[in-house]
mmCIF file of C-alpha atoms and ligand atoms in Angstrom:
data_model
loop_
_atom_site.group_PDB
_atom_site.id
_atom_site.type_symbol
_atom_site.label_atom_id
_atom_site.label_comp_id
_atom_site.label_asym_id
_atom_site.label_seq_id
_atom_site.Cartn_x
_atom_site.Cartn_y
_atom_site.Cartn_z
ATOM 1 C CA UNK I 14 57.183 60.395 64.029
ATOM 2 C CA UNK I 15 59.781 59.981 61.511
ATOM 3 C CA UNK I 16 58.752 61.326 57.820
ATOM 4 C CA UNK I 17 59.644 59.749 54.862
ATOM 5 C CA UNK I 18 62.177 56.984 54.041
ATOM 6 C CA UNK I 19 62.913 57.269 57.802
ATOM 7 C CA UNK I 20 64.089 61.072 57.740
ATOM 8 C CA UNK I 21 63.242 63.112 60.063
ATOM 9 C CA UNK I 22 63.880 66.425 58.316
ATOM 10 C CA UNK I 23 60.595 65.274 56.512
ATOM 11 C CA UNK I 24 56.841 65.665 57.567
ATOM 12 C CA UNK I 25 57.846 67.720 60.247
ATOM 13 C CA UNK I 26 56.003 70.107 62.568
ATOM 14 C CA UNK I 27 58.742 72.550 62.669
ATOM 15 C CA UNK I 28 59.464 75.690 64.358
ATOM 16 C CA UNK I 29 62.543 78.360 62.867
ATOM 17 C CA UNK I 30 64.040 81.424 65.118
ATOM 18 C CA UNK I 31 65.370 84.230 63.062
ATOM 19 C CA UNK I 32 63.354 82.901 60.476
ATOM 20 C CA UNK I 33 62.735 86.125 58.934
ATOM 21 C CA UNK I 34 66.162 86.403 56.846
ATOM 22 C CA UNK I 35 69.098 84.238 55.771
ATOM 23 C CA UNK I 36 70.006 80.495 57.487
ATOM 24 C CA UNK I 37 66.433 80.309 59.597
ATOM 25 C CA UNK I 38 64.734 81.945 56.135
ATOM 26 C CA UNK I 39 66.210 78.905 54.284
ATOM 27 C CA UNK I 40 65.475 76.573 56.887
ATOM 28 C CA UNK I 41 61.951 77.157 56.693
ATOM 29 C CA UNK I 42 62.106 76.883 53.002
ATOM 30 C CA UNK I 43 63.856 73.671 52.698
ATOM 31 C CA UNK I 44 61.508 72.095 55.827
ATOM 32 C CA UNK I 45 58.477 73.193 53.883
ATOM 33 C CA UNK I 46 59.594 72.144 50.885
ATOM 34 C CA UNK I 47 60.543 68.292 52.713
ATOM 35 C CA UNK I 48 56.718 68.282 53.643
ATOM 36 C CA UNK I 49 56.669 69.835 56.409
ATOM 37 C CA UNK I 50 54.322 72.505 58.982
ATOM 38 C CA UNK I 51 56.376 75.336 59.499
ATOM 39 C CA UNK I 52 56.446 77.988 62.328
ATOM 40 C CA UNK I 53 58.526 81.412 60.806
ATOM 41 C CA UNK I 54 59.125 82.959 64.430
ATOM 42 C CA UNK I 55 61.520 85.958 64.246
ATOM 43 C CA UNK I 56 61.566 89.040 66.199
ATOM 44 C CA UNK I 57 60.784 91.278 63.129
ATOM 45 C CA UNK I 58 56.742 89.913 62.333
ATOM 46 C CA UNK I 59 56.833 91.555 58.918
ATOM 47 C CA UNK I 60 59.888 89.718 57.834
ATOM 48 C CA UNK I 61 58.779 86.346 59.226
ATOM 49 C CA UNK I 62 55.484 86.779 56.897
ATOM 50 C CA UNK I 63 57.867 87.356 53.778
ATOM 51 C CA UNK I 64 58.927 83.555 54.614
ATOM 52 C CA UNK I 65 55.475 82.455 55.052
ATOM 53 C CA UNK I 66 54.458 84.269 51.708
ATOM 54 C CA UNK I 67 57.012 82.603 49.916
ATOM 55 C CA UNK I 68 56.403 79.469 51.674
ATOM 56 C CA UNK I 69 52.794 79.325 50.689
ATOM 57 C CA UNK I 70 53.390 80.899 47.165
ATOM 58 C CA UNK I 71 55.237 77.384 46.662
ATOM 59 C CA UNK I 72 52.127 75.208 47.870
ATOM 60 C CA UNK I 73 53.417 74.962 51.679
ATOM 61 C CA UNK I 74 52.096 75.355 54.764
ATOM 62 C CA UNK I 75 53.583 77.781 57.225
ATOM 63 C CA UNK I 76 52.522 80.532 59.871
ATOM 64 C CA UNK I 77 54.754 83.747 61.187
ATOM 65 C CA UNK I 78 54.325 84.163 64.913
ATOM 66 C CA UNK I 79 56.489 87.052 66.130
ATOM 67 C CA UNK I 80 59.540 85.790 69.120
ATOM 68 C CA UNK I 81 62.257 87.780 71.004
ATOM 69 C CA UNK I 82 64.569 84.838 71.500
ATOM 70 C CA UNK I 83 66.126 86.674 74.344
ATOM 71 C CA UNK I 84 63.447 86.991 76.694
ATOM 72 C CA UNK I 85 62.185 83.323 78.060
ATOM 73 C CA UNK I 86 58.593 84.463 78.281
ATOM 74 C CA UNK I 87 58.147 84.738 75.072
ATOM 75 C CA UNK I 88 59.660 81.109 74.060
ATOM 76 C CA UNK I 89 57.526 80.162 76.383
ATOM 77 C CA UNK I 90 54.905 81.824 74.836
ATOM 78 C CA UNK I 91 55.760 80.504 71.487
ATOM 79 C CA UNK I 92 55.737 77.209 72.129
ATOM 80 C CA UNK I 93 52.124 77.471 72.917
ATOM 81 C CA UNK I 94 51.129 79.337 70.034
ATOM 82 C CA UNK I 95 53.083 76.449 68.075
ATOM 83 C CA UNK I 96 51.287 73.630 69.683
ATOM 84 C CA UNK I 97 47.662 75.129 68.923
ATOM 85 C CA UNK I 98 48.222 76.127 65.460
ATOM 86 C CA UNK I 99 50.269 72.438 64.853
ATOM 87 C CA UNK I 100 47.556 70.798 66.952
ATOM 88 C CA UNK I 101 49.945 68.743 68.101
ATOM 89 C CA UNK I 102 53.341 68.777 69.725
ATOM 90 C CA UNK I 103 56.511 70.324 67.833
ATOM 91 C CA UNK I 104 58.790 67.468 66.121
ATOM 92 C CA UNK I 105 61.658 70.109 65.497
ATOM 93 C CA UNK I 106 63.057 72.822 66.761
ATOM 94 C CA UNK I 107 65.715 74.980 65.264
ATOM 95 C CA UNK I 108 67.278 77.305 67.054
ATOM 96 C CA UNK I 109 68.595 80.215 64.609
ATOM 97 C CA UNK I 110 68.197 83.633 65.731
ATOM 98 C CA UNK I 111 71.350 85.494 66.504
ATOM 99 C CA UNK I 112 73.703 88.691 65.454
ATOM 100 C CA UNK I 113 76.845 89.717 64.613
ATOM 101 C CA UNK I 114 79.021 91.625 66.808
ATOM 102 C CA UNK I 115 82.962 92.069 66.722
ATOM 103 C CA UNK I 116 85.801 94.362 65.716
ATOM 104 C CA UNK I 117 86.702 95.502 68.863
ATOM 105 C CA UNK I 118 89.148 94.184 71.728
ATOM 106 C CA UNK I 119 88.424 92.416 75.041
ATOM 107 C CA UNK I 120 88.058 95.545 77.518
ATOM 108 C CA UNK I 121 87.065 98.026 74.238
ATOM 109 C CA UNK I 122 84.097 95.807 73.427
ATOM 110 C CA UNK I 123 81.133 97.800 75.971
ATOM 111 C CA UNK I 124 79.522 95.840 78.353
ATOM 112 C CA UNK I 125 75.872 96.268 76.531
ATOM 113 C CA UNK I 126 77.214 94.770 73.438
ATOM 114 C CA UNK I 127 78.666 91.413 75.573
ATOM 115 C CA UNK I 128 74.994 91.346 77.154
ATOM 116 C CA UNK I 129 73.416 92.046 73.612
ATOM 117 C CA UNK I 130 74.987 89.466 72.155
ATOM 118 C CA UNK I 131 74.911 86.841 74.934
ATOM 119 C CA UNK I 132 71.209 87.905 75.282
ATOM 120 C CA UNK I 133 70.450 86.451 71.899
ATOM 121 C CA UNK I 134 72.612 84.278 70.561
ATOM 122 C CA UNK I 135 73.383 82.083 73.639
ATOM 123 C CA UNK I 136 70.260 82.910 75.920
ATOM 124 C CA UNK I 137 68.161 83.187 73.036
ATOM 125 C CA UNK I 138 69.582 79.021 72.182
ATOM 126 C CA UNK I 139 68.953 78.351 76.036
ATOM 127 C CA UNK I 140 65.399 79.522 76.109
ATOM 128 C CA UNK I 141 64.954 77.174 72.869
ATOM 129 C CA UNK I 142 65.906 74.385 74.147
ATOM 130 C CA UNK I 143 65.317 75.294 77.767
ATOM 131 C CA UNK I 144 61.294 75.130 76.809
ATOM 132 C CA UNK I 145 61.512 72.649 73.815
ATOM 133 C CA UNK I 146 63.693 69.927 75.170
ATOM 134 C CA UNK I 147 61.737 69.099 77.563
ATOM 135 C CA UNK I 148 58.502 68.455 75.858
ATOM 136 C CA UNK I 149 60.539 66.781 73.299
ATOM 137 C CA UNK I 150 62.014 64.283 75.516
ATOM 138 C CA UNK I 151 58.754 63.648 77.302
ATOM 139 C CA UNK I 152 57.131 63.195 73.233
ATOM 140 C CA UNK I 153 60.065 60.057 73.123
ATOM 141 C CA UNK I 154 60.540 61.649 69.727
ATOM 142 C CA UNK I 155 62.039 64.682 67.295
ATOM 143 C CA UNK I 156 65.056 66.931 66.746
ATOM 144 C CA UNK I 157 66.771 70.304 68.062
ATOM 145 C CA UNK I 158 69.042 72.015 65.789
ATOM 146 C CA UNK I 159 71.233 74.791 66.791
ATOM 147 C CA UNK I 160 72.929 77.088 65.080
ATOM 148 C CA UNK I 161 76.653 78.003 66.461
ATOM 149 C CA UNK I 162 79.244 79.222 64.187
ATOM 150 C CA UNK I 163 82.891 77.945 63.056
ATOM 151 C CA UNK I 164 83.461 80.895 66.194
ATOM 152 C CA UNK I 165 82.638 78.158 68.669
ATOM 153 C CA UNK I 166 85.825 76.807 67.954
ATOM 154 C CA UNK I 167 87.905 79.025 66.051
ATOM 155 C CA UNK I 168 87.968 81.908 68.742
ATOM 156 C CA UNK I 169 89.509 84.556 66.517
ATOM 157 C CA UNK I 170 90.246 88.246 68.094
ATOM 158 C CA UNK I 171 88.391 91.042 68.073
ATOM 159 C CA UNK I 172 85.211 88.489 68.395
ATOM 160 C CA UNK I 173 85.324 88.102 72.085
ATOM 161 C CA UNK I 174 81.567 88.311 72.633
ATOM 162 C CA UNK I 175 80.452 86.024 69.326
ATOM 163 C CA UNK I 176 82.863 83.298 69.837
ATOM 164 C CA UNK I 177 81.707 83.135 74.048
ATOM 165 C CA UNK I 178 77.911 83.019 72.585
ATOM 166 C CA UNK I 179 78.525 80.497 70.043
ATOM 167 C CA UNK I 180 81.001 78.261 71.999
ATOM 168 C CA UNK I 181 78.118 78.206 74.583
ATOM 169 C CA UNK I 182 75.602 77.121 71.911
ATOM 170 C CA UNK I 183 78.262 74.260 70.924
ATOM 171 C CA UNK I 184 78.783 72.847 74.796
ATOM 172 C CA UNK I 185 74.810 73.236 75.313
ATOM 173 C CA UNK I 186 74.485 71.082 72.382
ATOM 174 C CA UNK I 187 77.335 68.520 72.946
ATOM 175 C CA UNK I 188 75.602 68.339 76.640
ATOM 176 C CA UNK I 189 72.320 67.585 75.345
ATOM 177 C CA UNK I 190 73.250 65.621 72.656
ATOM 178 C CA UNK I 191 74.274 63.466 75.417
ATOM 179 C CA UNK I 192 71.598 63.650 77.596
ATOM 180 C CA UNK I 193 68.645 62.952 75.108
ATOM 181 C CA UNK I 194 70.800 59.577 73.831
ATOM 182 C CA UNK I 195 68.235 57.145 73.951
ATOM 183 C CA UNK I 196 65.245 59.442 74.027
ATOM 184 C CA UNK I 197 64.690 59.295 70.738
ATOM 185 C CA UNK I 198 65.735 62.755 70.769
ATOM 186 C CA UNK I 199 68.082 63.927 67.660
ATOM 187 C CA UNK I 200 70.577 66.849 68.306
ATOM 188 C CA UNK I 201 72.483 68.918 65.640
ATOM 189 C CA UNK I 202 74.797 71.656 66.050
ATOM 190 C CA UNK I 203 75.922 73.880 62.898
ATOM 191 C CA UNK I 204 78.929 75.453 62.485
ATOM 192 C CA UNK I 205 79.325 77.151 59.745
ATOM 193 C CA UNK I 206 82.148 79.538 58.328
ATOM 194 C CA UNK I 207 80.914 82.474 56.018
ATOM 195 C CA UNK I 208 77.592 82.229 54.895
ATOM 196 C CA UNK I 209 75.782 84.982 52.358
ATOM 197 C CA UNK I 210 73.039 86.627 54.904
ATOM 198 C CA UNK I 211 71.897 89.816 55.715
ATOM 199 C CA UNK I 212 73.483 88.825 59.628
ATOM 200 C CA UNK I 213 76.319 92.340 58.765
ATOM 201 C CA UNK I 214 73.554 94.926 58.137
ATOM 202 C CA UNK I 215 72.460 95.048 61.635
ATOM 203 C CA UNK I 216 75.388 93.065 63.937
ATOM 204 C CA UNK I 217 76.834 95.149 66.388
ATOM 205 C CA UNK I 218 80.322 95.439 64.135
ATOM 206 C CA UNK I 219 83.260 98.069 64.092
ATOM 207 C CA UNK I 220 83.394 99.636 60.186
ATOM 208 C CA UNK I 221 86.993 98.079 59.272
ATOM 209 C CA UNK I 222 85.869 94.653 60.438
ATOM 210 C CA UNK I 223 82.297 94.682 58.839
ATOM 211 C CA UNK I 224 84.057 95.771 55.636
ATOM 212 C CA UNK I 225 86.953 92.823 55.756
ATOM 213 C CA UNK I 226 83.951 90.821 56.922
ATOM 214 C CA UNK I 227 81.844 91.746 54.310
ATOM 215 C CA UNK I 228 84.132 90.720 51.259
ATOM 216 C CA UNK I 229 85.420 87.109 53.063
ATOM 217 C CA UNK I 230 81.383 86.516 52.575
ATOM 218 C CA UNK I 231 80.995 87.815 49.377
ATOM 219 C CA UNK I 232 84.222 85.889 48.076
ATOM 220 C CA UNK I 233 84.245 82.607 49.945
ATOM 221 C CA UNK I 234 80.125 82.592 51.444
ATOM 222 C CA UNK I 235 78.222 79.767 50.995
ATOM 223 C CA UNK I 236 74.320 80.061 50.207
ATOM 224 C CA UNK I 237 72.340 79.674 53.257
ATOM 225 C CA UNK I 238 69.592 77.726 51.118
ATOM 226 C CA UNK I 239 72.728 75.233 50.613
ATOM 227 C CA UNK I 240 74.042 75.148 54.352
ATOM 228 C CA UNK I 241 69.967 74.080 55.519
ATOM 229 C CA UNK I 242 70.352 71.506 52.751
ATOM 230 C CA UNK I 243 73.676 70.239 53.781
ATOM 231 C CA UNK I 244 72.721 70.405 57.795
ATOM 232 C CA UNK I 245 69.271 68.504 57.194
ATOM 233 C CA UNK I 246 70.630 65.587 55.931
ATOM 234 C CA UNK I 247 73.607 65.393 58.321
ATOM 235 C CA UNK I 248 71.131 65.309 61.144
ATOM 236 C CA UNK I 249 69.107 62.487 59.337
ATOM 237 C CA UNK I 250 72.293 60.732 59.138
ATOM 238 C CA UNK I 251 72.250 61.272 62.806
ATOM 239 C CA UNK I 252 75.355 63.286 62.912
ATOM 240 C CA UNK I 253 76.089 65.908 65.939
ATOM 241 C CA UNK I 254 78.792 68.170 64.008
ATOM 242 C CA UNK I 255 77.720 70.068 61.162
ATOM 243 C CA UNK I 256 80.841 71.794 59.214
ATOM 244 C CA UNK I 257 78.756 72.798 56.014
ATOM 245 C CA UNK I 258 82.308 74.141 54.313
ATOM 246 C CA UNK I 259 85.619 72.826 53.633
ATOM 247 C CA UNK I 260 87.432 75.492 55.504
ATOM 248 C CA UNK I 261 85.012 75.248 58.739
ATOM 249 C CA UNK I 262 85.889 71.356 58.383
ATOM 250 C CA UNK I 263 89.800 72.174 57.660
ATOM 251 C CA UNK I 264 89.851 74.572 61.244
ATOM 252 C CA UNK I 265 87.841 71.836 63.083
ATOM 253 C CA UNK I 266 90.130 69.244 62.509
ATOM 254 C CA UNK I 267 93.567 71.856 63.052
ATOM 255 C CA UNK I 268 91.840 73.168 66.405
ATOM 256 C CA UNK I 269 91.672 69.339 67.242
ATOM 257 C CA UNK I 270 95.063 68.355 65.979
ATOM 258 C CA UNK I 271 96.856 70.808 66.965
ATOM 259 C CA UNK I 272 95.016 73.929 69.594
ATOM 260 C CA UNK I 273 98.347 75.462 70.559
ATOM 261 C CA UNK I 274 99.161 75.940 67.009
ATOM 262 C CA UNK I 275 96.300 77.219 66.288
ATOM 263 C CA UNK I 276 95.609 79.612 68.824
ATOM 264 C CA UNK I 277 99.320 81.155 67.985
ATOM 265 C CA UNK I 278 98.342 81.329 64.503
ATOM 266 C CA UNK I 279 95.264 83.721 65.697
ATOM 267 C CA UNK I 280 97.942 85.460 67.341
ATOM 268 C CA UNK I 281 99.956 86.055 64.304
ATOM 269 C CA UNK I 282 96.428 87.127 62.194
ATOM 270 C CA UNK I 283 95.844 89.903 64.709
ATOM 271 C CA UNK I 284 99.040 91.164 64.143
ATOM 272 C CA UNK I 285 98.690 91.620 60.532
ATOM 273 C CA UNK I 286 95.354 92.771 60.605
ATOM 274 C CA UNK I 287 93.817 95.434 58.840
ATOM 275 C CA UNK I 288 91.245 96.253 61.100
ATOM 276 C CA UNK I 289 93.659 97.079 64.040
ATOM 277 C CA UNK I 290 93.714 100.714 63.099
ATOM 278 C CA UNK I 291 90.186 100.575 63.954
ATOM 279 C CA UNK I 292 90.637 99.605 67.121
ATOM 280 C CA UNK I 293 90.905 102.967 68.634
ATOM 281 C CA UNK I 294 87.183 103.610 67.940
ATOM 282 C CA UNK I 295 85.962 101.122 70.647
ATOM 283 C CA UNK I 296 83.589 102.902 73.529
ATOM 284 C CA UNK I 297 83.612 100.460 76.269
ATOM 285 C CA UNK I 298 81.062 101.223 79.391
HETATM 286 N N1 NAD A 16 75.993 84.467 58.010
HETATM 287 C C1 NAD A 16 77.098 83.876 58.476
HETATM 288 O O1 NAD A 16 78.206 83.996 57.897
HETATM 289 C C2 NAD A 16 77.001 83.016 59.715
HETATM 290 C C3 NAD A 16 78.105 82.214 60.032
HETATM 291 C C4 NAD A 16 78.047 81.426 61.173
HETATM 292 C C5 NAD A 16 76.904 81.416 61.960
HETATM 293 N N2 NAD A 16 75.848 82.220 61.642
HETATM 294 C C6 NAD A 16 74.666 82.186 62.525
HETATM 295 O O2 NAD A 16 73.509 81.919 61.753
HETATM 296 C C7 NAD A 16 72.359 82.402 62.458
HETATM 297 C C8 NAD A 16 71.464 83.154 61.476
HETATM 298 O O3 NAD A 16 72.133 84.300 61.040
HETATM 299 P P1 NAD A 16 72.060 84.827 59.530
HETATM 300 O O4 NAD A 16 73.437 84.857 59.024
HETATM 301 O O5 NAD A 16 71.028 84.122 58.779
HETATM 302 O O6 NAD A 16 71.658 86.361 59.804
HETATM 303 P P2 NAD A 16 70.437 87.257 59.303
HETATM 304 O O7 NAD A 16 70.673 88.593 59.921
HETATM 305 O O8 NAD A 16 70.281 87.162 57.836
HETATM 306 O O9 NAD A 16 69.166 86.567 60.001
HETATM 307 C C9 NAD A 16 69.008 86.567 61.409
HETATM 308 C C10 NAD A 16 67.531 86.654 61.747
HETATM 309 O O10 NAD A 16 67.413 86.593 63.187
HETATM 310 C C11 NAD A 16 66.454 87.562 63.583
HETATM 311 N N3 NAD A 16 66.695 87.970 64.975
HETATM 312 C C12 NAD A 16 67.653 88.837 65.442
HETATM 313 N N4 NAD A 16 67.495 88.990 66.774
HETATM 314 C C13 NAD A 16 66.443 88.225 67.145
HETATM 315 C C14 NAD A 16 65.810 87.974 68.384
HETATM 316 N N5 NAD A 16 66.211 88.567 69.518
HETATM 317 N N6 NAD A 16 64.760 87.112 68.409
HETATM 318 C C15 NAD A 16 64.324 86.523 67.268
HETATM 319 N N7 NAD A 16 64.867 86.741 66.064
HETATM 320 C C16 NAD A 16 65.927 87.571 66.007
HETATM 321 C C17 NAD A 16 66.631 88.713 62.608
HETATM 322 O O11 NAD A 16 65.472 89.549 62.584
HETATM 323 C C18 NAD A 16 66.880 87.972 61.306
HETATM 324 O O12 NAD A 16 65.662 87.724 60.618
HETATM 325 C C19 NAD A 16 72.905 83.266 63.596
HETATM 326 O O13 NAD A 16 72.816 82.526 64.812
HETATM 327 C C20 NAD A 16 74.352 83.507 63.198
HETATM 328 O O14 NAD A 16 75.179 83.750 64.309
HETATM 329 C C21 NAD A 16 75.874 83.016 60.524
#
């Protein structure tokens, strides 16, 4: 089913991870608000209702169903809560739910905060479309949409963990992209730069870094109700890459043009860095 005009962001039965705050919060907003059924799954239930709330408040139809991304039994399990309150079978999945973590160095950064991060922000992406792609390909119809990061690409230091997790989201979504041609499967992969969330209150983030990280968004973030906007109608374009700002787009193209330049100019940024005097704090286990 494609919705109106031949978009498929419209009239769709949808289902949002991390859908309780920021990117998935707008996402459900701006799916609702294109006609469609949403499902508000985040891991925090109270905070996936404040979507709904404000979903319905606006005359749309959405229900919060409580997920841990990271643990497959519980996609699993959301998928068929999804079905029975659509009725039907899922026409898009977006797979949003993830943290922040950086600041420290590779060997400083603990071993719980590699598997932390993995666990949700590239398992949590594999579960999605582990359990959805499937059912999707076999419905000959609908859309995944994952959420990576301008990290997938841009590999900066101190961000060992977050750039492995999101570079894994891009390849996973590059593969199926590529594997659902024909299917009438539609794949999207966002990569975004700064974006104005709530994703630094609880990321796993030294101080120095969450502070430098913390002004970059508040001087050069985009709104997240903007970057669903913008990556909704790139994927009913039919467009894979999703670069919602002019610098992510401006580092895509220099990582492409030019990688060893690039990855010498990361180089040079680490050794200017403010946050290296913070590096000492780093407990690694
Ligand atoms: N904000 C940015 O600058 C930025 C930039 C690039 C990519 N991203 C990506 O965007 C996505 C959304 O992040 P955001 O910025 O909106 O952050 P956010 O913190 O505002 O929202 C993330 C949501 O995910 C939920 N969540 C966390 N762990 C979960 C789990 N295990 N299972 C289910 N839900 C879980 C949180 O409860 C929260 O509601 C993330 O994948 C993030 O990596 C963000």
């Amino acid at each position: 089913m494609i919705g109106i005009g031949g978009k498929r962001s419209h009239d769709t039965l949808a289902l949002v991870t991390g859908a309780g705050s920021g990117i998935g919060q707008a996402f459900a907003a701006e799916l609702a608000g294109r006609g469609g059924s949403v499902v508000c799954s985040d891991i925090d239930e109270t905070a996936a209702q404040r979507t709904v709330d404000a979903i319905v408040d606006q005359g749309g139809k959405a229900v919060a169903i409580r997920c841990d991304v990271s643990q497959a039994e519980e996609v699993r399990a959301l998928a068929d809560d999804a079905r029975g309150w659509f009725g039907a079978t899922p026409t898009m999945i977006v797979n949003n739910a993830g943290v922040g973590a950086g600041g420290r160095l590779v060997g400083e950064t603990s071993l719980a905060d590699w598997e932390w991060t993995l666990g949700i922000n590239l398992w949590g992406v594999i579960h999605g479309c582990h359990v959805f792609a499937p059912i999707l390909r076999e419905a000959g119809r609908g859309s995944i949409i994952n959420v990576a990061s301008s990290a997938s690409f841009g590999s900066l230091p101190r961000m060992a963990a977050y750039n492995v997790s999101k570079a894994g989201v891009l390849a996973l979504s590059e593969t199926l992209k590529g594997e659902l041609a024909g299917t009438g499967v539609h794949v999207s992969v966002l990569c975004p730069t700064f974006v104005k969330t709530n994703i630094l209150e609880s990321g796993r983030i030294s101080a120095e870094s969450n502070s430098l990280a913390g002004t970059l968004m508040r001087l050069t973030g985009m709104s997240a109700a903007r970057v669903a906007r913008t990556t909704l109608d790139t994927h009913d374009r039919g467009g894979l890459y999703v670069m919602p700002q002019l610098d992510a787009k401006a580092l895509w193209r220099l990582k492409r043009a030019a990688p060893g330049v690039f990855t010498r100019g990361t180089g040079v940024l680490e050794r200017v860095s403010p946050v290296r005097r913070d590096s000492s704090k780093g407990t690694p286990s």
